[in-house]
XYZ file of C-alpha atoms in Angstrom:
282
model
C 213.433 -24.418 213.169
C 210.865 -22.523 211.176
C 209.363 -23.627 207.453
C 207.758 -21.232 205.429
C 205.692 -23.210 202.501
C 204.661 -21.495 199.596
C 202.000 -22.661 196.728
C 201.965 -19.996 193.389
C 199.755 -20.540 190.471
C 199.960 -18.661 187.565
C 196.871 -16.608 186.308
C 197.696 -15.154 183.933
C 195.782 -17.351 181.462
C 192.427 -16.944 183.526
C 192.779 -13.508 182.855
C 193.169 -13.449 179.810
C 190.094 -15.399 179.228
C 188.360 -13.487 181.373
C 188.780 -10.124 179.795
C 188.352 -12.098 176.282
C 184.821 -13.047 177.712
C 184.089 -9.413 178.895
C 185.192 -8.170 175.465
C 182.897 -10.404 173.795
C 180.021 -9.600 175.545
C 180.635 -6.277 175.144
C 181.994 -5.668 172.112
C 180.477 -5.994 168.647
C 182.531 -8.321 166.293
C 182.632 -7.127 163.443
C 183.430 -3.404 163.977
C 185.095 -3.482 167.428
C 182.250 -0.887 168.407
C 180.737 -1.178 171.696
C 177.272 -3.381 171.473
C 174.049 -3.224 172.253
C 174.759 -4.762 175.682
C 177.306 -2.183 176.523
C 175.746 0.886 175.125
C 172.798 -0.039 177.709
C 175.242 0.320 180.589
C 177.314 3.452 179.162
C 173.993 5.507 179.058
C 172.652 4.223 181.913
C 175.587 5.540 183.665
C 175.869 8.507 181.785
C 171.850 9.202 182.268
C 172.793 8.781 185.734
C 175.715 11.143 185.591
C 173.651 14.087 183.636
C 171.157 14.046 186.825
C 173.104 14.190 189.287
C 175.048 17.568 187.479
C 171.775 18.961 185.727
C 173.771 18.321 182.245
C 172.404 17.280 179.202
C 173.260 14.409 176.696
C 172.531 14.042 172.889
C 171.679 10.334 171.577
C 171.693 9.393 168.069
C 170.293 6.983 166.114
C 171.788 5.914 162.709
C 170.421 4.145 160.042
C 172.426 3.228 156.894
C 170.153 4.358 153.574
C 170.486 1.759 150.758
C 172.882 -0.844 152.744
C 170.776 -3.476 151.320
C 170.912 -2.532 147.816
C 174.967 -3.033 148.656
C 174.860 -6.548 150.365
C 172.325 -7.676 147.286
C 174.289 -6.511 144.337
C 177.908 -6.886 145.821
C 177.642 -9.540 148.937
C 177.929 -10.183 152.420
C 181.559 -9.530 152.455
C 181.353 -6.084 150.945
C 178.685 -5.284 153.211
C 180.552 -6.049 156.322
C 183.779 -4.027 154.863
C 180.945 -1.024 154.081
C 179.951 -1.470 158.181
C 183.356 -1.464 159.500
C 184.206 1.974 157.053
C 181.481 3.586 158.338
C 181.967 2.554 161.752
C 185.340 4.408 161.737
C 183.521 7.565 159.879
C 181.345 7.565 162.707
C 184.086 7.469 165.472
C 185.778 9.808 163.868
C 183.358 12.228 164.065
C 182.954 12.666 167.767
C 185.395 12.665 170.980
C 186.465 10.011 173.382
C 184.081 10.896 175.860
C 181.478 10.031 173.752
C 180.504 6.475 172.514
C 179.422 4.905 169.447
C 177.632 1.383 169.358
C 176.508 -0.918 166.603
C 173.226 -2.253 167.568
C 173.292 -4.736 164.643
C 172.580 -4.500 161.036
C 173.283 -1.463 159.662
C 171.589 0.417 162.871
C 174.212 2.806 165.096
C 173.466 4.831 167.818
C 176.058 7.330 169.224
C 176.385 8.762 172.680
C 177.201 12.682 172.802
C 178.169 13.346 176.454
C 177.717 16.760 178.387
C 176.346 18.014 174.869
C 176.050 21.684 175.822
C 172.965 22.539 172.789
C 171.109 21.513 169.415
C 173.670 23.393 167.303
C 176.726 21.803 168.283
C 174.978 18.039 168.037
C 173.904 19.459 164.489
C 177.267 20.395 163.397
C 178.131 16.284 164.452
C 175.528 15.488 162.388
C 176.277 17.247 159.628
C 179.382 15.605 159.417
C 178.620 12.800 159.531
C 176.259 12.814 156.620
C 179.283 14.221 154.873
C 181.509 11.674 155.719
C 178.994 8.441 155.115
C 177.662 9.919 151.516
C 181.684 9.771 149.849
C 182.186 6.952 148.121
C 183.498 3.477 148.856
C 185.493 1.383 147.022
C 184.259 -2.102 147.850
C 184.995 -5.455 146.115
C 186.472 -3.196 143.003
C 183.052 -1.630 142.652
C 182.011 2.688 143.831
C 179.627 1.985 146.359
C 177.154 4.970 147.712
C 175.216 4.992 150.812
C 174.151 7.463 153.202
C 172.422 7.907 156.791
C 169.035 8.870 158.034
C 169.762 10.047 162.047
C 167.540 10.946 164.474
C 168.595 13.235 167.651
C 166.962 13.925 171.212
C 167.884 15.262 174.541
C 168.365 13.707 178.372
C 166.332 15.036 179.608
C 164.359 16.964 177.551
C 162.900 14.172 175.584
C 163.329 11.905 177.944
C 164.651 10.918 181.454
C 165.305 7.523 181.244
C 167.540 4.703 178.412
C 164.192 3.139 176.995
C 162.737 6.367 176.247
C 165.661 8.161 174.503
C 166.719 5.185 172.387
C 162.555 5.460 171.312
C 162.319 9.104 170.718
C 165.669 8.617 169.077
C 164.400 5.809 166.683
C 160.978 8.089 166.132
C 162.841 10.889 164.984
C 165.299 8.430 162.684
C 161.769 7.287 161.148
C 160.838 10.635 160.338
C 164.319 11.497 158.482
C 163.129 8.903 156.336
C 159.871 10.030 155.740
C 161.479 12.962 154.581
C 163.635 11.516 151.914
C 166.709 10.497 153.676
C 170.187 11.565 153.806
C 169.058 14.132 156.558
C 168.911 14.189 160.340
C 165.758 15.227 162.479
C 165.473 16.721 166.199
C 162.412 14.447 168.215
C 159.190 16.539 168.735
C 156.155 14.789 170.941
C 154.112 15.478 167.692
C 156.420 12.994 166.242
C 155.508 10.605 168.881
C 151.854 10.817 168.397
C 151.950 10.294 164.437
C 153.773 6.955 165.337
C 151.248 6.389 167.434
C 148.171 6.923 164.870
C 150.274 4.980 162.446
C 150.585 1.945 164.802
C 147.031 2.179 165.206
C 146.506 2.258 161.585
C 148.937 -0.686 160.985
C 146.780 -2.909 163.447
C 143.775 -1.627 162.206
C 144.786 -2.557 158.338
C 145.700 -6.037 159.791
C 142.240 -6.691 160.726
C 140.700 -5.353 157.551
C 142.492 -8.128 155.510
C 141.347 -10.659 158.090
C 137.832 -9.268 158.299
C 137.557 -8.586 154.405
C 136.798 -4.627 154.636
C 138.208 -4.058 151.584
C 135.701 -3.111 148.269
C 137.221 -3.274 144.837
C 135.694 -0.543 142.213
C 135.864 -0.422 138.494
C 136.775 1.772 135.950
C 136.285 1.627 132.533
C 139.712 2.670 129.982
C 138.026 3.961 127.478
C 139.895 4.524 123.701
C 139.984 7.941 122.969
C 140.152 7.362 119.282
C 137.083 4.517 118.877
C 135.297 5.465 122.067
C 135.009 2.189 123.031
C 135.594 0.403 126.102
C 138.942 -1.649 126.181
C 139.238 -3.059 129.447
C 139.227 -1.721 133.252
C 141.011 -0.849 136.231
C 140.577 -1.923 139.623
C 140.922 0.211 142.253
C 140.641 -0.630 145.814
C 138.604 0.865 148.667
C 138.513 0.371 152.564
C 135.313 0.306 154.237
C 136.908 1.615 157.489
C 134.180 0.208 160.425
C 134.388 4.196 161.899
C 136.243 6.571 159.094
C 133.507 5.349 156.020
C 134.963 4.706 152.904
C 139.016 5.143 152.239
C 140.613 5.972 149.248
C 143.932 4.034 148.550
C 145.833 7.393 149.936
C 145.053 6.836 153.252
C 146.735 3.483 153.488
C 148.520 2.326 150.296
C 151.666 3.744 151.473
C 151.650 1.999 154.873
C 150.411 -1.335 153.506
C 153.752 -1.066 151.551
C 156.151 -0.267 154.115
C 154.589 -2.687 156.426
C 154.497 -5.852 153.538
C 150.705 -5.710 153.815
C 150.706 -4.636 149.964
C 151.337 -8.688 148.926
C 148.616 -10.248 150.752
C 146.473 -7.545 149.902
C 147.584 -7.747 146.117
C 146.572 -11.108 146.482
C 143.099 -10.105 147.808
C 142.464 -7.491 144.571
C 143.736 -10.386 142.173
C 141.296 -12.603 143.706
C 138.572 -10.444 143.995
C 138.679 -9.119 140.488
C 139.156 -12.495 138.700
C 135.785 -13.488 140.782
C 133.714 -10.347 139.951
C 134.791 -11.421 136.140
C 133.168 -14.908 136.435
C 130.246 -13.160 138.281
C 129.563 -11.312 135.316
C 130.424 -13.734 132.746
C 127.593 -16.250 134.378
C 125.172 -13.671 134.386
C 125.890 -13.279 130.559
């Protein structure tokens, strides 16, 4: 006599989990893009791909203009409705070879497979500035926003992930720089003004900590009494190589980097103890 015995278990609810866990990690929550974690993988693979064939890929990077303006004046929740919108713009906008991430904030980055040259990326571009500066209707309010992108090549301007997302984010810098609402192509000479402005950045840094800074004076005079009525201050670097720096040179880094309030602090400082100076001397 023969006995078979059998032992089943069901699963099904380990699988479940277990894809719920690889969504998760792979997935951003709050558009159902693909995150950080997975956009890592899909151009590694695609990078990968593109050598083995001699093809070429296109990676964007995305930043939202203004998206904080939206989440001050109209809230979180607005916001995250304003993400998800343009997270659909953005996958409308390109095929389902490609792949569009969310690498948090209001930062994208989009994947343009086997993209044959600059004017077909361009014409994805363009549409998609199209598409992010209409209107949205959030929380009962017209909401405007639009998108500063920047655009290189595998493997043109670069062979590997950590150098395209980098030439990407370069050339998204310099859309800004030029007023927003436009997309740029990367160029090395892009790569070496980051560079000098880097070294500027650090180089600022120190000059707060080593006091370079001078403060000089000038007189408002009235034009109808010609007397003096008070003064301005206006601040100098005493660079340790370049000589003396006139405010151009560095104002407008010192505000995009947040230097500008501990060197306002500085000037206030400074001016308030060149007025006792003088005042004891008299």
């Amino acid at each position: 006599v023969a006995f078979v015995s059998c032992i089943m278990r069901d699963v099904t609810e380990k699988l479940r989990a277990e894809r719920h866990i690889e969504h998760l990690a792979t997935t951003d929550t709050l558009t159902g893009l693909a995150n950080r974690n997975a956009l890592l993988q899909k151009m590694a693979d695609a990078v990968a791909r593109a050598a083995r064939t001699r093809g070429q890929l296109a990676v964007m990077f995305i930043d939202l203009d203004k998206f904080k303006a939206v989440n001050d004046t109209l809230g979180h929740a607005a916001g995250d409705t304003l993400l998800r919108e343009c997270a659909q713009g953005l996958t409308s906008c390109v095929r389902e070879v490609d792949v569009v991430a969310r690498l948090g904030g209001d930062e994208f980055m989009v994947l343009l497979n086997d993209a044959p040259n600059a004017a077909t990326v361009a014409t994805v571009a363009d549409r998609m500035l199209k598409l992010l500066t209409a209107p949205y209707r959030l929380s009962g309010h017209d909401a405007f926003t639009s998108a500063s992108i920047g655009i290189c090549f595998f493997p043109g301007d670069g062979k590997d992930v950590i150098a395209l997302m980098k030439n990407a984010d370069i050339a998204m810098y310099h859309a800004k720089e030029l007023g927003r609402n436009n997309y740029q192509f990367f160029a090395e000479e892009m790569n070496q003004r980051m560079v000098r402005r880097a070294q500027l950045e650090r180089e600022l840094r120190a000059a707060l900590e080593n006091q370079e800074f001078v403060l000089h004076f000038q007189p408002q005079v009235s034009v109808a009494s010609g007397a003096i009525q008070g003064t301005e201050s206006l601040i100098r670097w005493r660079h340790p190589r370049r000589g003396l720096l006139a405010p151009g040179e560095f104002i407008t880094l010192a505000e995009e980097t947040g230097l500008i309030v501990p060197m306002g602090v500085w000037i206030l400082n400074e001016a308030c103890r060149t007025i006792d100076r003088k005042s004891t001397r008299l």
